[in-house]
mmCIF file of C-alpha atoms and ligand atoms in Angstrom:
data_model
loop_
_atom_site.group_PDB
_atom_site.id
_atom_site.type_symbol
_atom_site.label_atom_id
_atom_site.label_comp_id
_atom_site.label_asym_id
_atom_site.label_seq_id
_atom_site.Cartn_x
_atom_site.Cartn_y
_atom_site.Cartn_z
ATOM 1 C CA MET A 28 -0.811 -10.109 8.159
ATOM 2 C CA ALA A 29 -2.703 -13.241 8.975
ATOM 3 C CA LYS A 30 -3.946 -15.245 6.071
ATOM 4 C CA PRO A 31 -7.645 -15.620 6.877
ATOM 5 C CA SER A 32 -8.135 -11.844 6.712
ATOM 6 C CA PHE A 33 -7.601 -12.001 2.997
ATOM 7 C CA GLN A 34 -9.956 -14.850 2.258
ATOM 8 C CA GLY A 35 -13.412 -14.494 0.849
ATOM 9 C CA LEU A 36 -13.154 -10.839 0.056
ATOM 10 C CA GLY A 37 -14.808 -11.176 -3.299
ATOM 11 C CA THR A 38 -12.086 -9.260 -5.061
ATOM 12 C CA SER A 39 -11.567 -10.357 -8.614
ATOM 13 C CA ILE A 40 -7.891 -10.935 -8.973
ATOM 14 C CA ASP A 41 -7.259 -12.659 -12.203
ATOM 15 C CA VAL A 42 -4.132 -13.879 -13.743
ATOM 16 C CA PRO A 43 -5.238 -12.674 -17.228
ATOM 17 C CA ASN A 44 -4.157 -9.204 -16.106
ATOM 18 C CA VAL A 45 -0.697 -10.546 -15.703
ATOM 19 C CA GLN A 46 -0.937 -12.134 -19.123
ATOM 20 C CA ALA A 47 -2.058 -8.867 -20.689
ATOM 21 C CA LEU A 48 0.877 -7.147 -19.125
ATOM 22 C CA ALA A 49 3.251 -9.868 -20.257
ATOM 23 C CA ALA A 50 1.938 -9.508 -23.800
ATOM 24 C CA SER A 51 2.395 -5.772 -23.820
ATOM 25 C CA ILE A 52 5.855 -6.078 -22.392
ATOM 26 C CA ALA A 53 6.708 -8.315 -25.306
ATOM 27 C CA ASN A 54 5.446 -5.606 -27.618
ATOM 28 C CA PRO A 55 6.142 -2.462 -25.626
ATOM 29 C CA ALA A 56 5.219 0.124 -28.253
ATOM 30 C CA ASP A 57 1.572 -0.682 -27.618
ATOM 31 C CA VAL A 58 0.487 0.250 -24.165
ATOM 32 C CA PRO A 59 -3.003 -1.235 -23.764
ATOM 33 C CA PRO A 60 -5.545 1.479 -22.901
ATOM 34 C CA ARG A 61 -6.222 0.107 -19.440
ATOM 35 C CA PHE A 62 -2.644 0.890 -18.432
ATOM 36 C CA VAL A 63 -2.702 4.508 -19.636
ATOM 37 C CA ARG A 64 -2.962 6.842 -16.657
ATOM 38 C CA PRO A 65 -3.392 10.533 -17.520
ATOM 39 C CA GLU A 66 -2.912 11.402 -13.834
ATOM 40 C CA ALA A 67 0.686 10.160 -13.977
ATOM 41 C CA LYS A 68 1.673 12.981 -16.328
ATOM 42 C CA ALA A 69 -0.689 15.484 -14.745
ATOM 43 C CA ASP A 70 0.747 15.007 -11.276
ATOM 44 C CA PRO A 71 4.542 14.788 -11.573
ATOM 45 C CA VAL A 72 7.191 15.173 -8.855
ATOM 46 C CA ALA A 73 7.815 18.619 -7.446
ATOM 47 C CA SER A 74 10.447 20.416 -9.472
ATOM 48 C CA ASP A 75 12.877 20.705 -6.590
ATOM 49 C CA GLY A 76 13.422 17.001 -6.820
ATOM 50 C CA GLU A 77 14.258 14.722 -3.975
ATOM 51 C CA SER A 78 13.014 14.814 -0.497
ATOM 52 C CA GLU A 79 15.460 14.106 2.292
ATOM 53 C CA LEU A 80 13.744 11.539 4.429
ATOM 54 C CA PRO A 81 14.732 11.432 8.089
ATOM 55 C CA VAL A 82 17.422 8.839 8.724
ATOM 56 C CA ILE A 83 17.118 6.656 11.810
ATOM 57 C CA ASP A 84 20.126 4.731 13.039
ATOM 58 C CA PHE A 85 18.772 1.470 14.423
ATOM 59 C CA SER A 86 22.012 0.581 16.212
ATOM 60 C CA ARG A 87 21.823 3.866 18.132
ATOM 61 C CA LEU A 88 18.211 3.161 18.953
ATOM 62 C CA LEU A 89 19.268 -0.116 20.577
ATOM 63 C CA HIS A 90 22.178 1.391 22.378
ATOM 64 C CA HIS A 91 21.517 1.547 26.152
ATOM 65 C CA ARG A 92 18.152 -0.030 25.452
ATOM 66 C CA PHE A 93 16.995 2.923 23.441
ATOM 67 C CA SER A 94 19.021 6.075 23.153
ATOM 68 C CA ARG A 95 16.817 8.975 24.128
ATOM 69 C CA GLU A 96 18.114 11.164 21.343
ATOM 70 C CA GLU A 97 17.542 8.597 18.596
ATOM 71 C CA SER A 98 14.114 7.634 19.879
ATOM 72 C CA ALA A 99 13.107 11.310 19.891
ATOM 73 C CA LYS A 100 14.288 11.442 16.285
ATOM 74 C CA LEU A 101 12.173 8.391 15.519
ATOM 75 C CA HIS A 102 9.152 10.044 17.127
ATOM 76 C CA HIS A 103 9.504 13.125 14.939
ATOM 77 C CA ALA A 104 10.043 11.028 11.833
ATOM 78 C CA CYS A 105 6.783 9.152 12.508
ATOM 79 C CA ALA A 106 4.837 12.270 13.419
ATOM 80 C CA ASP A 107 6.143 14.723 10.817
ATOM 81 C CA TRP A 108 6.943 12.432 7.913
ATOM 82 C CA GLY A 109 5.419 8.997 8.396
ATOM 83 C CA PHE A 110 8.430 7.755 6.399
ATOM 84 C CA PHE A 111 12.097 7.294 7.236
ATOM 85 C CA GLN A 112 15.232 5.505 6.129
ATOM 86 C CA LEU A 113 16.482 2.921 8.566
ATOM 87 C CA ILE A 114 20.237 2.393 8.581
ATOM 88 C CA ASN A 115 22.409 0.010 10.628
ATOM 89 C CA HIS A 116 19.353 -2.197 11.079
ATOM 90 C CA GLY A 117 21.490 -5.276 11.649
ATOM 91 C CA VAL A 118 19.794 -7.450 9.014
ATOM 92 C CA PRO A 119 22.768 -9.452 7.711
ATOM 93 C CA ASP A 120 23.822 -8.524 4.186
ATOM 94 C CA GLN A 121 23.614 -12.167 3.267
ATOM 95 C CA ALA A 122 19.926 -12.376 4.211
ATOM 96 C CA MET A 123 19.156 -9.350 2.053
ATOM 97 C CA GLU A 124 21.294 -10.395 -0.878
ATOM 98 C CA LYS A 125 19.888 -13.926 -0.972
ATOM 99 C CA MET A 126 16.354 -12.573 -0.897
ATOM 100 C CA LYS A 127 17.074 -10.060 -3.645
ATOM 101 C CA ALA A 128 18.757 -12.599 -5.903
ATOM 102 C CA ASP A 129 15.878 -15.065 -5.553
ATOM 103 C CA ILE A 130 13.243 -12.409 -6.289
ATOM 104 C CA VAL A 131 15.071 -11.356 -9.447
ATOM 105 C CA GLU A 132 15.370 -15.006 -10.458
ATOM 106 C CA PHE A 133 11.686 -15.729 -9.822
ATOM 107 C CA PHE A 134 10.405 -12.907 -11.996
ATOM 108 C CA LYS A 135 12.705 -14.021 -14.806
ATOM 109 C CA LEU A 136 10.939 -17.397 -14.996
ATOM 110 C CA PRO A 137 8.590 -17.994 -17.934
ATOM 111 C CA LEU A 138 5.007 -16.963 -17.228
ATOM 112 C CA GLU A 139 3.837 -20.586 -17.191
ATOM 113 C CA GLN A 140 6.212 -21.407 -14.372
ATOM 114 C CA LYS A 141 5.249 -18.350 -12.353
ATOM 115 C CA LYS A 142 1.591 -19.209 -12.791
ATOM 116 C CA ALA A 143 2.124 -22.380 -10.781
ATOM 117 C CA PHE A 144 2.139 -20.004 -7.790
ATOM 118 C CA ALA A 145 -0.749 -17.820 -8.938
ATOM 119 C CA GLN A 146 -3.406 -16.377 -6.682
ATOM 120 C CA LEU A 147 -6.397 -18.618 -6.146
ATOM 121 C CA PRO A 148 -9.895 -17.135 -6.501
ATOM 122 C CA ASN A 149 -10.780 -14.788 -3.683
ATOM 123 C CA SER A 150 -7.353 -14.770 -2.171
ATOM 124 C CA LEU A 151 -4.604 -12.244 -2.443
ATOM 125 C CA GLU A 152 -1.844 -14.691 -1.768
ATOM 126 C CA GLY A 153 0.401 -15.753 -4.610
ATOM 127 C CA TYR A 154 1.515 -14.335 -7.922
ATOM 128 C CA GLY A 155 -0.780 -11.901 -9.721
ATOM 129 C CA GLN A 156 -2.249 -8.471 -9.074
ATOM 130 C CA ALA A 157 -4.037 -6.818 -6.187
ATOM 131 C CA PHE A 158 -6.794 -4.245 -5.964
ATOM 132 C CA VAL A 159 -8.358 -5.200 -9.272
ATOM 133 C CA VAL A 160 -12.043 -4.966 -8.494
ATOM 134 C CA SER A 161 -13.654 -4.403 -11.879
ATOM 135 C CA ASP A 162 -13.126 -5.329 -15.500
ATOM 136 C CA ASP A 163 -12.837 -1.779 -16.757
ATOM 137 C CA GLN A 164 -10.586 -0.398 -14.064
ATOM 138 C CA GLU A 165 -7.209 1.142 -14.917
ATOM 139 C CA LEU A 166 -4.308 -1.169 -14.187
ATOM 140 C CA ASP A 167 -0.906 -0.714 -12.658
ATOM 141 C CA TRP A 168 2.128 -1.557 -14.779
ATOM 142 C CA ALA A 169 3.347 -4.271 -12.471
ATOM 143 C CA ASP A 170 3.253 -7.861 -11.380
ATOM 144 C CA MET A 171 3.256 -8.740 -7.754
ATOM 145 C CA MET A 172 3.474 -11.652 -5.426
ATOM 146 C CA TYR A 173 1.894 -11.504 -2.008
ATOM 147 C CA LEU A 174 2.789 -14.068 0.645
ATOM 148 C CA VAL A 175 1.833 -14.371 4.287
ATOM 149 C CA THR A 176 4.951 -15.037 6.338
ATOM 150 C CA ARG A 177 3.677 -14.816 9.928
ATOM 151 C CA PRO A 178 2.301 -16.123 12.210
ATOM 152 C CA LEU A 179 4.075 -19.285 11.135
ATOM 153 C CA GLN A 180 0.909 -21.405 11.131
ATOM 154 C CA SER A 181 -0.638 -19.024 8.566
ATOM 155 C CA ARG A 182 1.994 -19.737 5.945
ATOM 156 C CA ASN A 183 0.641 -21.175 2.748
ATOM 157 C CA ILE A 184 3.835 -22.816 1.650
ATOM 158 C CA ASP A 185 2.331 -24.231 -1.553
ATOM 159 C CA LEU A 186 2.164 -20.691 -2.899
ATOM 160 C CA TRP A 187 5.752 -19.880 -2.020
ATOM 161 C CA PRO A 188 7.809 -20.284 -5.196
ATOM 162 C CA ALA A 189 9.645 -23.585 -5.332
ATOM 163 C CA GLN A 190 11.935 -22.004 -7.887
ATOM 164 C CA PRO A 191 14.564 -20.784 -7.486
ATOM 165 C CA LEU A 192 15.272 -23.629 -5.103
ATOM 166 C CA THR A 193 16.474 -21.353 -2.332
ATOM 167 C CA PHE A 194 13.466 -19.005 -2.456
ATOM 168 C CA ARG A 195 11.568 -20.473 0.488
ATOM 169 C CA ASP A 196 14.586 -20.531 2.711
ATOM 170 C CA SER A 197 15.572 -16.984 1.722
ATOM 171 C CA LEU A 198 12.097 -15.687 2.479
ATOM 172 C CA SER A 199 11.921 -17.490 5.834
ATOM 173 C CA CYS A 200 15.207 -16.025 6.844
ATOM 174 C CA TYR A 201 14.425 -12.506 5.582
ATOM 175 C CA SER A 202 11.030 -12.585 7.274
ATOM 176 C CA MET A 203 12.542 -13.509 10.617
ATOM 177 C CA GLU A 204 15.120 -10.735 10.453
ATOM 178 C CA LEU A 205 12.543 -8.116 9.557
ATOM 179 C CA LYS A 206 10.158 -9.282 12.234
ATOM 180 C CA SER A 207 12.770 -8.609 14.817
ATOM 181 C CA VAL A 208 13.565 -5.127 13.477
ATOM 182 C CA ALA A 209 9.858 -4.260 13.300
ATOM 183 C CA GLY A 210 9.316 -5.575 16.837
ATOM 184 C CA THR A 211 11.940 -3.240 18.220
ATOM 185 C CA LEU A 212 10.639 -0.254 16.270
ATOM 186 C CA LEU A 213 7.106 -0.926 17.530
ATOM 187 C CA GLU A 214 8.405 -1.143 21.078
ATOM 188 C CA VAL A 215 10.119 2.242 20.827
ATOM 189 C CA MET A 216 7.070 3.758 19.144
ATOM 190 C CA ALA A 217 4.797 2.537 21.973
ATOM 191 C CA LYS A 218 7.146 4.121 24.480
ATOM 192 C CA ASN A 219 7.291 7.353 22.509
ATOM 193 C CA LEU A 220 3.518 7.494 22.294
ATOM 194 C CA GLY A 221 3.125 6.883 26.023
ATOM 195 C CA VAL A 222 1.411 3.541 25.515
ATOM 196 C CA ALA A 223 2.140 0.592 27.804
ATOM 197 C CA PRO A 224 4.424 -1.795 25.891
ATOM 198 C CA GLU A 225 2.029 -4.671 26.681
ATOM 199 C CA GLU A 226 -0.720 -2.878 24.842
ATOM 200 C CA PHE A 227 1.199 -2.743 21.578
ATOM 201 C CA SER A 228 2.503 -6.257 22.058
ATOM 202 C CA THR A 229 -1.051 -7.526 22.500
ATOM 203 C CA ILE A 230 -2.272 -5.784 19.357
ATOM 204 C CA PHE A 231 0.731 -7.014 17.375
ATOM 205 C CA GLN A 232 0.832 -10.416 19.088
ATOM 206 C CA ASP A 233 2.732 -13.099 17.161
ATOM 207 C CA GLN A 234 3.826 -10.275 14.871
ATOM 208 C CA PRO A 235 1.645 -10.950 11.842
ATOM 209 C CA GLN A 236 3.609 -10.220 8.694
ATOM 210 C CA GLY A 237 3.112 -10.413 4.943
ATOM 211 C CA VAL A 238 5.369 -9.578 2.029
ATOM 212 C CA ARG A 239 4.467 -7.964 -1.235
ATOM 213 C CA ILE A 240 7.080 -8.445 -3.893
ATOM 214 C CA ASN A 241 6.722 -5.887 -6.653
ATOM 215 C CA TYR A 242 8.004 -6.296 -10.181
ATOM 216 C CA TYR A 243 7.803 -3.169 -12.324
ATOM 217 C CA PRO A 244 8.790 -3.885 -15.925
ATOM 218 C CA PRO A 245 10.195 -1.031 -18.004
ATOM 219 C CA CYS A 246 7.790 0.837 -20.274
ATOM 220 C CA PRO A 247 8.885 3.058 -23.171
ATOM 221 C CA ARG A 248 5.946 5.324 -22.397
ATOM 222 C CA ALA A 249 6.872 5.379 -18.708
ATOM 223 C CA ASP A 250 5.293 8.751 -17.949
ATOM 224 C CA GLU A 251 1.906 7.515 -19.141
ATOM 225 C CA VAL A 252 1.656 4.534 -16.790
ATOM 226 C CA LEU A 253 1.909 3.989 -13.038
ATOM 227 C CA GLY A 254 3.664 1.120 -11.275
ATOM 228 C CA LEU A 255 1.610 1.327 -8.118
ATOM 229 C CA SER A 256 -1.327 3.693 -7.708
ATOM 230 C CA PRO A 257 -1.225 6.262 -4.912
ATOM 231 C CA HIS A 258 -2.130 4.534 -1.663
ATOM 232 C CA THR A 259 -1.450 4.266 2.020
ATOM 233 C CA ASP A 260 -0.455 0.901 3.475
ATOM 234 C CA GLY A 261 -3.092 -1.034 5.397
ATOM 235 C CA SER A 262 -0.364 -2.269 7.738
ATOM 236 C CA GLY A 263 0.911 -1.096 11.099
ATOM 237 C CA LEU A 264 4.484 -0.646 9.942
ATOM 238 C CA THR A 265 6.008 -1.348 6.517
ATOM 239 C CA LEU A 266 9.684 -1.975 5.809
ATOM 240 C CA LEU A 267 10.593 -1.693 2.130
ATOM 241 C CA LEU A 268 13.720 -2.989 0.477
ATOM 242 C CA GLN A 269 14.504 -1.765 -3.010
ATOM 243 C CA VAL A 270 15.895 -4.806 -4.760
ATOM 244 C CA ASN A 271 17.909 -3.108 -7.500
ATOM 245 C CA ASP A 272 19.289 0.387 -8.031
ATOM 246 C CA VAL A 273 16.355 1.706 -10.041
ATOM 247 C CA GLU A 274 14.409 4.380 -8.180
ATOM 248 C CA GLY A 275 10.675 4.847 -8.406
ATOM 249 C CA LEU A 276 9.110 5.403 -4.994
ATOM 250 C CA HIS A 277 7.344 8.731 -4.538
ATOM 251 C CA ILE A 278 5.841 10.051 -1.331
ATOM 252 C CA ARG A 279 3.347 12.876 -1.036
ATOM 253 C CA LYS A 280 4.354 15.672 1.238
ATOM 254 C CA GLY A 281 2.630 19.034 1.478
ATOM 255 C CA GLY A 282 0.551 18.150 -1.576
ATOM 256 C CA ASN A 283 3.572 17.439 -3.796
ATOM 257 C CA TRP A 284 5.237 14.218 -4.880
ATOM 258 C CA PHE A 285 8.860 13.679 -3.936
ATOM 259 C CA SER A 286 11.077 10.846 -5.019
ATOM 260 C CA VAL A 287 12.877 8.721 -2.472
ATOM 261 C CA LYS A 288 16.500 7.772 -2.965
ATOM 262 C CA PRO A 289 17.277 4.829 -0.692
ATOM 263 C CA LEU A 290 20.628 4.993 1.084
ATOM 264 C CA PRO A 291 22.822 1.968 0.350
ATOM 265 C CA GLY A 292 21.657 -0.982 2.435
ATOM 266 C CA ALA A 293 18.860 0.981 4.105
ATOM 267 C CA LEU A 294 15.300 -0.135 4.638
ATOM 268 C CA ILE A 295 12.604 2.433 3.910
ATOM 269 C CA ALA A 296 10.134 2.392 6.789
ATOM 270 C CA ASN A 297 6.654 3.840 6.792
ATOM 271 C CA ILE A 298 3.760 4.114 9.174
ATOM 272 C CA GLY A 299 0.647 2.308 7.945
ATOM 273 C CA ASP A 300 -3.029 3.080 8.490
ATOM 274 C CA ILE A 301 -3.305 0.910 11.603
ATOM 275 C CA ILE A 302 -0.749 2.912 13.553
ATOM 276 C CA GLU A 303 -2.202 6.188 12.331
ATOM 277 C CA ILE A 304 -5.546 5.108 13.798
ATOM 278 C CA LEU A 305 -4.119 3.656 17.044
ATOM 279 C CA SER A 306 -2.105 6.838 17.591
ATOM 280 C CA ASN A 307 -5.182 8.991 16.890
ATOM 281 C CA GLY A 308 -3.379 10.627 14.000
ATOM 282 C CA VAL A 309 -0.192 11.495 15.905
ATOM 283 C CA TYR A 310 1.720 9.224 13.499
ATOM 284 C CA LYS A 311 0.912 9.622 9.801
ATOM 285 C CA SER A 312 0.206 7.039 7.145
ATOM 286 C CA ILE A 313 1.508 8.888 4.110
ATOM 287 C CA GLU A 314 0.333 8.500 0.565
ATOM 288 C CA HIS A 315 2.906 7.011 -1.784
ATOM 289 C CA ARG A 316 3.124 5.543 -5.286
ATOM 290 C CA ALA A 317 5.629 3.861 -7.566
ATOM 291 C CA ILE A 318 6.515 5.032 -11.044
ATOM 292 C CA ILE A 319 8.003 3.165 -13.958
ATOM 293 C CA ASN A 320 11.382 3.499 -15.606
ATOM 294 C CA ALA A 321 11.510 3.685 -19.408
ATOM 295 C CA LYS A 322 14.492 1.367 -19.780
ATOM 296 C CA GLU A 323 15.030 -0.680 -16.686
ATOM 297 C CA GLU A 324 12.948 -2.983 -14.592
ATOM 298 C CA ARG A 325 12.509 -2.193 -10.921
ATOM 299 C CA LEU A 326 11.881 -4.598 -8.061
ATOM 300 C CA SER A 327 11.024 -4.066 -4.438
ATOM 301 C CA ILE A 328 9.867 -6.052 -1.446
ATOM 302 C CA ALA A 329 7.489 -4.479 1.031
ATOM 303 C CA THR A 330 7.165 -6.269 4.361
ATOM 304 C CA PHE A 331 3.977 -5.373 6.188
ATOM 305 C CA HIS A 332 3.614 -5.767 9.930
ATOM 306 C CA GLY A 333 0.013 -5.773 11.022
ATOM 307 C CA PRO A 334 -2.122 -6.372 14.090
ATOM 308 C CA ARG A 335 -3.469 -9.736 15.121
ATOM 309 C CA GLU A 336 -6.430 -10.815 13.175
ATOM 310 C CA ASP A 337 -9.068 -10.537 15.906
ATOM 311 C CA SER A 338 -8.089 -7.068 17.072
ATOM 312 C CA VAL A 339 -10.262 -4.006 17.113
ATOM 313 C CA ILE A 340 -8.502 -0.951 15.785
ATOM 314 C CA GLY A 341 -9.328 2.414 17.256
ATOM 315 C CA PRO A 342 -7.539 5.344 18.877
ATOM 316 C CA LEU A 343 -5.896 4.134 22.105
ATOM 317 C CA VAL A 344 -7.260 5.649 25.332
ATOM 318 C CA GLU A 345 -3.830 6.652 26.635
ATOM 319 C CA ILE A 346 -3.307 8.727 23.531
ATOM 320 C CA VAL A 347 -6.763 10.214 23.254
ATOM 321 C CA LYS A 348 -6.794 11.071 27.003
ATOM 322 C CA GLY A 349 -9.397 13.796 27.510
ATOM 323 C CA TYR A 350 -9.521 14.684 23.834
ATOM 324 C CA LYS A 351 -11.801 13.386 21.167
ATOM 325 C CA PRO A 352 -10.954 10.286 19.154
ATOM 326 C CA LYS A 353 -10.419 11.294 15.531
ATOM 327 C CA TYR A 354 -11.230 7.902 13.986
ATOM 328 C CA VAL A 355 -13.912 5.272 14.314
ATOM 329 C CA SER A 356 -13.030 1.970 15.953
ATOM 330 C CA ILE A 357 -13.269 -0.900 13.522
ATOM 331 C CA SER A 358 -12.480 -4.609 13.671
ATOM 332 C CA TYR A 359 -9.330 -5.387 11.759
ATOM 333 C CA GLY A 360 -11.300 -7.871 9.653
ATOM 334 C CA GLU A 361 -13.719 -5.141 8.561
ATOM 335 C CA PHE A 362 -10.866 -2.783 7.893
ATOM 336 C CA MET A 363 -9.115 -5.311 5.656
ATOM 337 C CA LYS A 364 -12.313 -6.078 3.821
ATOM 338 C CA ALA A 365 -12.766 -2.382 3.067
ATOM 339 C CA TYR A 366 -9.090 -1.999 2.174
ATOM 340 C CA PHE A 367 -9.064 -4.784 -0.395
ATOM 341 C CA SER A 368 -12.514 -4.330 -1.861
ATOM 342 C CA THR A 369 -11.778 -1.024 -3.534
ATOM 343 C CA ARG A 370 -9.113 0.104 -5.898
ATOM 344 C CA LEU A 371 -6.220 2.007 -4.419
ATOM 345 C CA GLU A 372 -7.148 5.642 -4.137
ATOM 346 C CA GLY A 373 -4.760 7.645 -2.031
ATOM 347 C CA ARG A 374 -6.108 8.367 1.431
ATOM 348 C CA ARG A 375 -9.752 7.821 0.522
ATOM 349 C CA LEU A 376 -10.353 4.939 2.951
ATOM 350 C CA MET A 377 -8.538 6.655 5.821
ATOM 351 C CA GLU A 378 -10.507 9.867 5.327
ATOM 352 C CA SER A 379 -13.731 7.847 5.446
ATOM 353 C CA LEU A 380 -12.751 6.445 8.867
ATOM 354 C CA LYS A 381 -12.335 9.904 10.381
ATOM 355 C CA LEU A 382 -14.914 11.156 12.866
HETATM 356 C C1 LIG B 25 3.933 -1.220 -1.509
HETATM 357 C C2 LIG B 25 4.695 -0.037 -1.961
HETATM 358 C C3 LIG B 25 6.532 0.888 -3.187
HETATM 359 C C4 LIG B 25 7.666 0.499 -4.069
HETATM 360 O O1 LIG B 25 4.269 -2.347 -1.943
HETATM 361 O O2 LIG B 25 3.009 -1.029 -0.689
HETATM 362 O O3 LIG B 25 4.339 1.051 -1.601
HETATM 363 O O4 LIG B 25 8.594 1.291 -4.166
HETATM 364 N N1 LIG B 25 5.759 -0.209 -2.759
HETATM 365 O O5 LIG B 25 7.617 -0.582 -4.646
HETATM 366 NI NI1 LIG B 26 2.877 0.948 -0.052
#
């Protein structure tokens, strides 16, 4: 997403949170009270375990400029699940492996070195935490790094880690590959929704993109903390890469939490709030969260594809047709301001935008 949308939001994102976390990681028996989350224990995964996400084969989608069968599958995945695994996406292994290795390396650096790329006041970009809006709020057991990757002129290269040395190049390359995958998915989605391709390409012009790199340290009292509070993504479409083999992503379906087990090499795709609104609720932005492992760290990289900064987001006329729009229309700037000025709370913001 474009950089200026995140400026001047008045959110208090302070590096001391990261320091507090670093201190408690050094002494893991003491979980500071702000990290203790009774709801984590109270709301566990459904007992029947894992949920089989739909699997979309990207190479089949491309075949004959969109196989009808695979695009129908994609439509159902977006409408019934809001989440799917994307296989054969064509992102070269090397681009993914380089990115993963550099992320792991970056989070291993001493805190002082990471802080050279810390968030500046009133901006989300850089190393730190997001959605911290008050001093007594509960905190997620995680560090993160948010960077704007597109449009190219919105990049704030000074905040891109200069260590490891290959980081910037790896991120540039990864960003470009994912942009192209997301562009194709958005094109098929527009077609499936009966929207003129130009309409989607205008809304997503220049393919704004941002990455959120999540670092979830282990916690011996893992069931008492949360890595990432329940939320929906404020993006159009998110593509998530789990960096190591540790699982932790949960999605809410039918009121229960289910854990997601990524297929080897797959990207986990999900519909964000913007597409739920544009599609008048036909596609669903599903609540999800990340949990913590007691012994192992977990890392992930979420790549968000959003609309252009000056767009107005509301149900599209071709989709609403004679029916009633289910959501208000809101400028993307206002939406982002609302999104980042509160703590993450499931679908609260989306419910408030319903008519
Ligand atoms: C996110 C997200 C989940 C994960 O960054 O928005 O939902 O598994 N991440 O890290
Ligand atoms: Ni998310």
